[in-house]
Coordinates of C-alpha atoms and ligand atoms in Angstrom, one line a residue:
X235 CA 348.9 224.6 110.6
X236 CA 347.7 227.0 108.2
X237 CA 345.4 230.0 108.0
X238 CA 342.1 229.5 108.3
X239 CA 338.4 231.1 109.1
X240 CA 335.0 230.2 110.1
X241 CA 333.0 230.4 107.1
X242 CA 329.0 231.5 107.4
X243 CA 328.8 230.4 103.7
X244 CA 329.5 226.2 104.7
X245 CA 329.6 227.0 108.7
X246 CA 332.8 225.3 108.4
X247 CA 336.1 226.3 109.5
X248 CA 338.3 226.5 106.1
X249 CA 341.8 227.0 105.0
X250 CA 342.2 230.4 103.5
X251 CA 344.3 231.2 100.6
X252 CA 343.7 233.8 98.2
X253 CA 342.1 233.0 94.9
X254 CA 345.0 234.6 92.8
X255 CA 348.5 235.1 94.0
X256 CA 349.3 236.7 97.1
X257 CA 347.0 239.5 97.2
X258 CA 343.4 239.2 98.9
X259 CA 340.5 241.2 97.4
X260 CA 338.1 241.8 100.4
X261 CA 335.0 244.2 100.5
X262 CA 333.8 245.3 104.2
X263 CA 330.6 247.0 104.9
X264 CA 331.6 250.3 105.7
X265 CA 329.3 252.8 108.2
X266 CA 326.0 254.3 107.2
X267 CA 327.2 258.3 108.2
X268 CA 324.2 259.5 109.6
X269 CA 325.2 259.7 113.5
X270 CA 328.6 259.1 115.2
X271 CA 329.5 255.3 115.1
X272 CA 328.8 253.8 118.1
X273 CA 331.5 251.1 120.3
X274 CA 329.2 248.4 118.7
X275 CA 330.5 249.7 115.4
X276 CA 333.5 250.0 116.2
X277 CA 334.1 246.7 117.9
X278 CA 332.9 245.7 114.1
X279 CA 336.1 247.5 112.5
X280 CA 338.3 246.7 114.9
X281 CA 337.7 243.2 113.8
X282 CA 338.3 243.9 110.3
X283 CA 341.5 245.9 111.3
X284 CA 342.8 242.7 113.1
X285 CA 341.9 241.1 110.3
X286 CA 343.9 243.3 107.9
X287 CA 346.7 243.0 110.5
X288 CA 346.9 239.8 110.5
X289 CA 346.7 238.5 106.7
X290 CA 349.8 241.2 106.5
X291 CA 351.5 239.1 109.0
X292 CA 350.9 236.3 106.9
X293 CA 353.2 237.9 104.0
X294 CA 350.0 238.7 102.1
X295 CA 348.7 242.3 99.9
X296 CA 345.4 243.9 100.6
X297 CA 343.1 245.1 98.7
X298 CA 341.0 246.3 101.2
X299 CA 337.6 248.2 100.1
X300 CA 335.4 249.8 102.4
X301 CA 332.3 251.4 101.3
X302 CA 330.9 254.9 102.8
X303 CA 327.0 254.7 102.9
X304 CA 326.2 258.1 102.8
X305 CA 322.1 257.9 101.1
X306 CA 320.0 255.7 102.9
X307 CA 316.5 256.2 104.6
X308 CA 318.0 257.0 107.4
X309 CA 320.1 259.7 106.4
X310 CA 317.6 261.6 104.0
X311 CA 315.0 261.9 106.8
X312 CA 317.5 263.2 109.6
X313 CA 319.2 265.5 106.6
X314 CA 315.7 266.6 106.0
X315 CA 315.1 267.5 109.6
X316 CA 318.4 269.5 110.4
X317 CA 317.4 271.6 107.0
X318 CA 320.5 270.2 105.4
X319 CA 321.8 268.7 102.1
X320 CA 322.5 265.3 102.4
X321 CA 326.1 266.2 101.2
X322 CA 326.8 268.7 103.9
X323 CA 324.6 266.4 106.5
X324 CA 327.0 263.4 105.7
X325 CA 330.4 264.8 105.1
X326 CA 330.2 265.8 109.2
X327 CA 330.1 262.1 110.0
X328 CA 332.1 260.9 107.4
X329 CA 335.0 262.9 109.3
X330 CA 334.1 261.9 112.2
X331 CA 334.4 258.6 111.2
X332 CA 337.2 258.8 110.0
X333 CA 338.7 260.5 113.2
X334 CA 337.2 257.9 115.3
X335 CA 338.7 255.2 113.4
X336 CA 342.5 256.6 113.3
X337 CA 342.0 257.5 116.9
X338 CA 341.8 253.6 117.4
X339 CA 344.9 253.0 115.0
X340 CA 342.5 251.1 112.7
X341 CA 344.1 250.8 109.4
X342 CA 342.4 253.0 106.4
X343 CA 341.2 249.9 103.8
X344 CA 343.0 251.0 100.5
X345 CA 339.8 252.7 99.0
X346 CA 336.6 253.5 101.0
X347 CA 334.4 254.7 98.0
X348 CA 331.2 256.4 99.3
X349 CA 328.5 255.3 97.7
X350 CA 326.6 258.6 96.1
X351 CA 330.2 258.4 93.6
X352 CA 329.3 254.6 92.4
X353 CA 324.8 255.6 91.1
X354 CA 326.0 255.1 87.4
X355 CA 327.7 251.5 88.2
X356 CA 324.7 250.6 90.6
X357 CA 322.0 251.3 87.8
X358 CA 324.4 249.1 85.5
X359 CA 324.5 245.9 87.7
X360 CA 319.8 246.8 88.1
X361 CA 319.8 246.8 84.1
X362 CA 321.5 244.1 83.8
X363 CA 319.4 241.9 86.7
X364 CA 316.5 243.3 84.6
X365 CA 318.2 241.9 80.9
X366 CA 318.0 239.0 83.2
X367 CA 314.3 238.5 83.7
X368 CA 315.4 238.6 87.9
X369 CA 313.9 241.7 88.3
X370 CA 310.0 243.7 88.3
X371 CA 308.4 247.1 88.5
X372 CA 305.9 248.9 90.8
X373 CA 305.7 252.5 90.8
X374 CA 308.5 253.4 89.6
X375 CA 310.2 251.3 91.7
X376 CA 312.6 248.3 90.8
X377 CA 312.3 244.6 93.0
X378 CA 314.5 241.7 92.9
X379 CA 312.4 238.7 92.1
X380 CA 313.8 236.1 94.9
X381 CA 312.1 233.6 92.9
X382 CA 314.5 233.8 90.5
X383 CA 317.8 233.1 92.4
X384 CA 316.7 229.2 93.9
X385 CA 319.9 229.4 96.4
X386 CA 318.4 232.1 98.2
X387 CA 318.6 231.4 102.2
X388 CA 322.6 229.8 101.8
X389 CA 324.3 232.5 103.6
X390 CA 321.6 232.2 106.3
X391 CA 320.8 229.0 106.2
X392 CA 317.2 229.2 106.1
X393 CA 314.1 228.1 104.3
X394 CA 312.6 230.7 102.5
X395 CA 310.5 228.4 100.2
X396 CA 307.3 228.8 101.7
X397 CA 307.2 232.6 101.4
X398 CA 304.4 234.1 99.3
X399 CA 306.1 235.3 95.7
X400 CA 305.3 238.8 94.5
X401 CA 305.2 240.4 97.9
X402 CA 307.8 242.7 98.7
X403 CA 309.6 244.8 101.0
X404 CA 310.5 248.9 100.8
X405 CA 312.8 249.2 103.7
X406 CA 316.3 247.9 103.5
X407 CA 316.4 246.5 107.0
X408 CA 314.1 243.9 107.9
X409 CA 313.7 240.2 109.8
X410 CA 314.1 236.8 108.4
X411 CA 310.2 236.5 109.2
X412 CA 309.4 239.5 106.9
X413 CA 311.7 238.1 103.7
X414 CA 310.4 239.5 101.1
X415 CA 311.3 240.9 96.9
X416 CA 313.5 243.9 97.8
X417 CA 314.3 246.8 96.3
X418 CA 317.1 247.5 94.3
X419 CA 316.3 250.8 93.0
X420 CA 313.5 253.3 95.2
X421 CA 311.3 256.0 92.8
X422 CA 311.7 259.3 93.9
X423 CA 309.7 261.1 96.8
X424 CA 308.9 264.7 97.0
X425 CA 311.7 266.1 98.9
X426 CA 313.7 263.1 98.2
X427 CA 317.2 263.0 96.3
X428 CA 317.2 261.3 93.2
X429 CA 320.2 260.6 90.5
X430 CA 318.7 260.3 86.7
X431 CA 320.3 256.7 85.2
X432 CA 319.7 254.3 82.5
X433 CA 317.2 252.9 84.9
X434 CA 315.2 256.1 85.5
X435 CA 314.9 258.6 88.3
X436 CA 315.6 257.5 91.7
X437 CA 318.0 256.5 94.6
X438 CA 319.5 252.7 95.3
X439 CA 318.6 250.7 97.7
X440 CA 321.2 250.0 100.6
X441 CA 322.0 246.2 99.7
X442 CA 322.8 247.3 96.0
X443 CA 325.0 249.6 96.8
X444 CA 327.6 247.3 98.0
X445 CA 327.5 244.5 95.4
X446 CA 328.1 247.4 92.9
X447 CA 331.2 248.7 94.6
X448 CA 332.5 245.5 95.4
X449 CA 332.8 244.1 92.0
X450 CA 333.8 247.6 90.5
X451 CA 337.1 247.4 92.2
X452 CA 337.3 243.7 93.0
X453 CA 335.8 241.9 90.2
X454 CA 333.1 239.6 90.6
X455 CA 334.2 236.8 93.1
X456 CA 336.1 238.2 95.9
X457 CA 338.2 236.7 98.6
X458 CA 336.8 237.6 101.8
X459 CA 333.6 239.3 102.3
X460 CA 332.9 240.7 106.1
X461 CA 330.5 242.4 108.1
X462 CA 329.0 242.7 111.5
X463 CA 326.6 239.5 112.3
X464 CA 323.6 242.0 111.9
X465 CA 324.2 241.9 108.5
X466 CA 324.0 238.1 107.2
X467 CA 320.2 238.6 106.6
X468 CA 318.9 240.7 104.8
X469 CA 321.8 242.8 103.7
X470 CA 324.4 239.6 102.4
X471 CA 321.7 237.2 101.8
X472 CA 320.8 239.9 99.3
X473 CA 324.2 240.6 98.4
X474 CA 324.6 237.2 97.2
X475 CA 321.4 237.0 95.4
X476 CA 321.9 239.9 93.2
X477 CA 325.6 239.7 92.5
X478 CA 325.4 235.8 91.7
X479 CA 321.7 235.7 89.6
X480 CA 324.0 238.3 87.3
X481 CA 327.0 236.9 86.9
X482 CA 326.8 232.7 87.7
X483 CA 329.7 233.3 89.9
X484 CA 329.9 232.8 93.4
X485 CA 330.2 236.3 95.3
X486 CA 332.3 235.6 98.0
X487 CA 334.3 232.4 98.8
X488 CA 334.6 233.7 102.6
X489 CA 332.0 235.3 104.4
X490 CA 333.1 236.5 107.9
X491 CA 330.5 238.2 110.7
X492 CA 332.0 239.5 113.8
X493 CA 329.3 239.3 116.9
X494 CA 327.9 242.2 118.3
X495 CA 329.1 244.6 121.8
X496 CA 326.7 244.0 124.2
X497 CA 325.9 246.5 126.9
X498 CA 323.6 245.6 130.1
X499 CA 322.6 242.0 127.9
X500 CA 321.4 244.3 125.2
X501 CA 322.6 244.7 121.5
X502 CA 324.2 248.5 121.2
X503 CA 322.3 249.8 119.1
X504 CA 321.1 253.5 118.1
X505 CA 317.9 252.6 117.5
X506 CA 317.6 251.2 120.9
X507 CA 318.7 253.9 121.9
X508 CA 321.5 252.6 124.3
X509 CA 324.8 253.7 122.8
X510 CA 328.4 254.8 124.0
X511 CA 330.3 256.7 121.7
X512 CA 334.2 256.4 121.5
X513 CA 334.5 260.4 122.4
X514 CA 332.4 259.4 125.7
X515 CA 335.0 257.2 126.5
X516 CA 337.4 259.2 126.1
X517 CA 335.3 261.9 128.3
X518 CA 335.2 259.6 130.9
X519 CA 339.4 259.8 130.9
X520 CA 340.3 256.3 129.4
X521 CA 342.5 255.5 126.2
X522 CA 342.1 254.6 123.2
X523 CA 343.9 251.9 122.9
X524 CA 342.5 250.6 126.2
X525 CA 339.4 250.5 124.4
X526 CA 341.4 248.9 121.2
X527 CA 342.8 246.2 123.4
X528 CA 339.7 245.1 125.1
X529 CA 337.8 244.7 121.7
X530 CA 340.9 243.3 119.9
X531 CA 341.3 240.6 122.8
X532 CA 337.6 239.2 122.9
X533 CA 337.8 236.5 119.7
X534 CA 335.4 238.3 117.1
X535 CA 332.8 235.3 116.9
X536 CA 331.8 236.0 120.4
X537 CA 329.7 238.5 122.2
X538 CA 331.8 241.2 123.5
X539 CA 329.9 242.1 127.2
X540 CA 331.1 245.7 127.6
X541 CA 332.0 247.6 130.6
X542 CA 334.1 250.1 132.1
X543 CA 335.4 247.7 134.9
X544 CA 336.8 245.6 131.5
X545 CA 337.7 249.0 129.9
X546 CA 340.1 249.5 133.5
X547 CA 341.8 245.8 133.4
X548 CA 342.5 246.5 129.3
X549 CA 344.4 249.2 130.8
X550 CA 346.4 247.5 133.4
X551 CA 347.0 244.9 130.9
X552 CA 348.7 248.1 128.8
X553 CA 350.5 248.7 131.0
X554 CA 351.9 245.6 132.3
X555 CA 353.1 244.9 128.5
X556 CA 354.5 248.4 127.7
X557 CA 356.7 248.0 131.6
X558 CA 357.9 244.9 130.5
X559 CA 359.0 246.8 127.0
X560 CA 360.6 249.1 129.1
X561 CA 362.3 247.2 130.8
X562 CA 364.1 245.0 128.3
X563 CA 365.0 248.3 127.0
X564 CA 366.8 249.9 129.6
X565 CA 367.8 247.2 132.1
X566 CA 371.5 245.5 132.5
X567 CA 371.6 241.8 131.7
X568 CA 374.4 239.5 132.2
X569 CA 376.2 238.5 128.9
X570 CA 375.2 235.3 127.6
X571 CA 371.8 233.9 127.0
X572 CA 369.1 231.4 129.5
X573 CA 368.4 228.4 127.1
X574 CA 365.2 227.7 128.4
X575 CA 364.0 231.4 128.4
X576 CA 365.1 231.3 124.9
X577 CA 362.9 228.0 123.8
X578 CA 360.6 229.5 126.3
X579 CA 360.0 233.0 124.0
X580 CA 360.1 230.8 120.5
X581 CA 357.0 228.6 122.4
X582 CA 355.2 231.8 123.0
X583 CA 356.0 233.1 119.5
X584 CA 354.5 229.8 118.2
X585 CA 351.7 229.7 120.7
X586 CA 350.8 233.3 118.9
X587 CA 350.6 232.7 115.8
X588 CA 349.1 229.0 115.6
X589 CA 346.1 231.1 117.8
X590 CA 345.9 233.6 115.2
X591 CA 345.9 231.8 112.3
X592 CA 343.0 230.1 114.4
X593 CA 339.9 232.1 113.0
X594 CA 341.9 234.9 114.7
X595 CA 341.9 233.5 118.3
X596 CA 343.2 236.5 120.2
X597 CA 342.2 235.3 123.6
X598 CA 344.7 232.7 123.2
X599 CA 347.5 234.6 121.4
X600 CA 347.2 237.2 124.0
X601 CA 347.9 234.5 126.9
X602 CA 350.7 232.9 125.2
X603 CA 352.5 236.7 125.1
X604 CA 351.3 237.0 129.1
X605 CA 353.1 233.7 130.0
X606 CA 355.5 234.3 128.7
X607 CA 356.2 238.4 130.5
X608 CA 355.2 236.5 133.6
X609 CA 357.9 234.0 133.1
X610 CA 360.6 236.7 131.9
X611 CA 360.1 239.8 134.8
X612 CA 361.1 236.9 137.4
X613 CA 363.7 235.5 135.7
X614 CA 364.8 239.4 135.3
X615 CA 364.2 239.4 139.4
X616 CA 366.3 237.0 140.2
X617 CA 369.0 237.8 137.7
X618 CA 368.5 234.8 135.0
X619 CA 367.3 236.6 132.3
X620 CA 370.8 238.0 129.7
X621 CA 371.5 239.8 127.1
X622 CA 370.6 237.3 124.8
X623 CA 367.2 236.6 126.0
X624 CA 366.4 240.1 124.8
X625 CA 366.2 239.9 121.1
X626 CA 363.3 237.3 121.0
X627 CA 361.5 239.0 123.6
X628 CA 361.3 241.6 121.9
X629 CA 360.6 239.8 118.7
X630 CA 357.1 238.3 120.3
X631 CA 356.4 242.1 121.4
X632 CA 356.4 243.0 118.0
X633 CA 354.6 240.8 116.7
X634 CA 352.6 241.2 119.6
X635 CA 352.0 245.1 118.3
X636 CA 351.8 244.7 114.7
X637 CA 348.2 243.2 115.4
X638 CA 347.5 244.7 118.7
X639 CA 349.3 248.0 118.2
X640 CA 348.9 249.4 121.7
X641 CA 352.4 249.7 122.9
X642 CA 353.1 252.9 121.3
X643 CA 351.5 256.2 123.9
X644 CA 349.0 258.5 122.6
X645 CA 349.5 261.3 121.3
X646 CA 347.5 263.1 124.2
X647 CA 349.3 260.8 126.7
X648 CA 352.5 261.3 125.1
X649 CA 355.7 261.6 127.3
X650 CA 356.5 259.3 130.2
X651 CA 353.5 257.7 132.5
X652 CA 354.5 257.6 136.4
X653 CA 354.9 253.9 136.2
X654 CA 357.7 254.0 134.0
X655 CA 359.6 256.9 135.7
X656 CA 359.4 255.2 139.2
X657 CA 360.7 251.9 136.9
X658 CA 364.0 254.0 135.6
X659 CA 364.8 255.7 139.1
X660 CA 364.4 252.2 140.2
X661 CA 366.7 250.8 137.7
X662 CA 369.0 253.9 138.0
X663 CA 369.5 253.0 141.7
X664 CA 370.5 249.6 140.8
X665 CA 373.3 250.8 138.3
X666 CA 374.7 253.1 141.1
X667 CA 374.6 250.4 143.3
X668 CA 376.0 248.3 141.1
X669 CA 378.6 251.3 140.3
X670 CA 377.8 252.0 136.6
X671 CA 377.7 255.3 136.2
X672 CA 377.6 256.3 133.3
X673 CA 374.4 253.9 133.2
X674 CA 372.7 256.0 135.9
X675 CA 373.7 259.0 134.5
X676 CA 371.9 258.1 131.4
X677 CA 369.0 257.2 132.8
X678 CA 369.1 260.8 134.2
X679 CA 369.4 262.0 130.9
X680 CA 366.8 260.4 130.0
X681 CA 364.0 261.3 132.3
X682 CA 365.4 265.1 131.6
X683 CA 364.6 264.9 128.0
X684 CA 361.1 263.9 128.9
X685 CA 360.9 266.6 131.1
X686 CA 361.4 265.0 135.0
X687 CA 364.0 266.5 137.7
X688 CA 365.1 264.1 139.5
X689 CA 366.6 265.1 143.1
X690 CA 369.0 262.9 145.0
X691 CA 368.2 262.6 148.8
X692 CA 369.7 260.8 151.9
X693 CA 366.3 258.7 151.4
X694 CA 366.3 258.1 147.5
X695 CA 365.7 260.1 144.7
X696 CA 362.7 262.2 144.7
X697 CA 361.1 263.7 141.3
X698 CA 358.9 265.7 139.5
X699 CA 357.9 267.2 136.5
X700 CA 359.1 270.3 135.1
Ligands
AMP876 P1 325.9 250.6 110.2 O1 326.6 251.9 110.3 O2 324.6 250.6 110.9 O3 325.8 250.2 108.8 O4 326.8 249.5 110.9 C1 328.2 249.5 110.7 C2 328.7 248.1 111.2 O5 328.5 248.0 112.6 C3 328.0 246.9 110.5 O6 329.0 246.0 110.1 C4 327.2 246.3 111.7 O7 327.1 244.9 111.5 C5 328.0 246.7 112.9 N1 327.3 246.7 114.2 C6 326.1 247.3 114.4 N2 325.8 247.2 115.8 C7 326.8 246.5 116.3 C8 327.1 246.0 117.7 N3 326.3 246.2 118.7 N4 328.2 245.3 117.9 C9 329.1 245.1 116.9 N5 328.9 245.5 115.6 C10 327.8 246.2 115.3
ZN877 ZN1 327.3 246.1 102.7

């Protein structure tokens, strides 16, 4: 079976090949820096990484864009209230952002243009709508005429014809109920940046901003185009409009919308006002892949019901995997190889990568890789698993970790965890018992370069760290 996607645009699931050769063009809306991304956010670009991930996987190129939203509403009226520029306000969370994001291992997309460096091609694409007859004035701000793109409501899949025409909307963010003409380009306000352009004085609106980038880098249909579920309507239903009234092209050929984290049955939202942050996770002494794993393992088209008791087992489940890594690693098998553990680990490869080239089923990929440990730490305990069982094990772990990527420590956790030191003095016993000594003393070596002393004593070896 091939690749393939659930696509909001025909709410089918589709087989998904690149328009031209083997490189994907794909735009994802980036974060709007005006306050640390919340785990809601980031369950949203974690997606996106996984997504990345696994298109690699399938021998394809990325180009991967990612826009910065660093002027919005939002922004200028908290940049107004801490005194600051919007430059200065924004560049804090930008980095953070971008701290956050490597501190989850998500991939950086190959550009992440902010949007304050793209007003000139923004007021380009609002000309051009206007050349078009799609577009009207009202004080000095500039509306998109919904009545002049007919398709509008595909990505949603409602029915906007009843709406009154003329009537518009300022904010960016509104309901389906309030669909309005929006604006693509806000007059300035007292107080209020503004960029001077062949459309006049004035600052974009948000659902400009990315049409603008996207086809600047990617042309004007691109491959995938992906967002959190939030954003179908208004922000992509717009999207669509204004890219495709311009150019008679369709947008996007693959729309994907991740669903939201939900904490205590509520969305995460700031403006709700209940919000975890990753660096209060951390606080709270968990890792951040623990927090990776959890969001990567919950398929992306359903809710993700957050909590620290799930946070704990995505942990455990850590840890199980990276023992089991360990453990092929450093233990003695008999020569030879188990046949059925060997058709056994090219199932489990299989069982992976069908689920994942399943609209990226990673509930499903992630039980085929658990079987399949399960099955191999008893046939290790009772001596049936060889030497040559270990290469495809470890094959399925690495292709386990090039999408899951949580095998590698931390950098803050870096060195050896307990588990793993009692699992070499265990295995060190056996290859004294077993009289290989230059096995045990290895081991020894070993635990001394990661700093652990290990004392031999009529009742076993005790240890501890230096
Ligand atoms: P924003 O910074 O508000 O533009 O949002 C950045 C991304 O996070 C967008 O793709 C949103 O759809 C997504 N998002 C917002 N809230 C949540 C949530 N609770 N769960 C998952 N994704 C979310
Ligand atoms: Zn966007």
């Amino acid at each position: 079976m091939s690749l393939r996607f659930f696509n909001t645009l025909t709410q089918q699931v589709e087989e998904f090949t690149p328009l031209e050769g083997q490189t994907v063009r794909m735009y994802t809306c980036g974060p709007t820096v005006w306050n640390y991304a919340h785990i809601g956010n980031l369950r949203t670009f974690t997606f996106v990484d996984i997504l990345r991930r696994w298109l690699r996987c399938r021998g394809y190129r990325l180009d991967h864009v990612m826009n910065i939203t660093d002027v919005d509403d939002r922004i200028i009226k908290q940049a107004i209230e801490a005194g600051q520029s919007i430059e200065d306000y924004t560049a804090a969370y930008t980095k953070a952002f971008l701290e956050d994001t490597a501190t989850l291992r998500l991939e950086r997309p190959e550009r992440l243009p902010a949007a304050t460096a793209h007003i000139p091609a923004m007021a380009r694409l609002i000309a051009g709508l206007r050349d078009k007859g799609c577009t009207y004035e009202s004080e000095g701000s500039i509306y998109f005429s919904i009545a002049a793109f007919p398709a509008y409501g595909k990505l949603s899949h409602a029915d906007f014809s009843g709406i009154r025409l003329g009537t518009r909307v300022d904010s960016d963010r509104y309901e389906k109920a309030d669909a309005r003409d929006f604006a693509l380009w806000k007059a300035p306000k007292p107080g209020e940046p503004f960029w001077e352009t062949e459309v006049g004085p004035g600052r974009p609106g948000w659902h400009i901003e990315c049409s603008a980038m996207a086809m600047h880098y990617l042309g004007e249909t691109l491959d995938i185009h992906a967002g959190g579920v939030d954003l179908v309507f208004p922000h992509h239903e717009n999207e669509i409009a204004q890219s495709e009234a311009l150019t008679g092209k369709p947008f996007a050929r693959f729309w994907l919308h991740s669903e939201h984290l939900i904490l205590e049955s509520q969305t995460m939202s700031k403006t709700l006002g209940n919000f975890i942050t990753l660096r209060d996770v951390l606080a709270e002494g968990y890792s951040p892949e623990a927090l990776r794993y959890l969001m990567a393992s919950v398929p992306y088209r359903k809710k993700l019901n957050f909590t620290f008791d799930s946070l704990k087992a995505a942990g455990t489940a850590i840890e199980r995997l990276r023992n089991f890594k360990l453990r092929l690693e450093t233990a003695r098998f008999p020569e030879g190889a188990s046949e059925f553990l060997l058709a056994r680990a090219g199932d489990a490869l299989k069982r992976f990568e069908e689920s994942m080239d399943d609209d990226l089923n990673t509930a499903e990929a992630l039980a085929a890789v658990f079987e399949f440990v399960r099955e191999a730490n008893s046939a290790m305990d009772a001596g049936d698993f060889h030497a040559g069982n270990i290469a495809p094990a470890s094959d399925l772990l690495a292709r386990f970790d090039a999408v899951f990527d949580v095998l590698r420590p931390g950098e803050k956790a870096a060195g050896i965890t307990d588990v793993e030191v009692e699992a070499l003095i265990t295995e060190r016993a056996q290859a004294r018992k077993a009289r290989d000594f230059a096995r045990a003393d290895a081991i020894r070596r070993r635990l001394f370069e990661q700093d652990v002393i290990l004392e031999d004593t009529k009742d076993g070896a005790r240890w501890k760290r230096k």
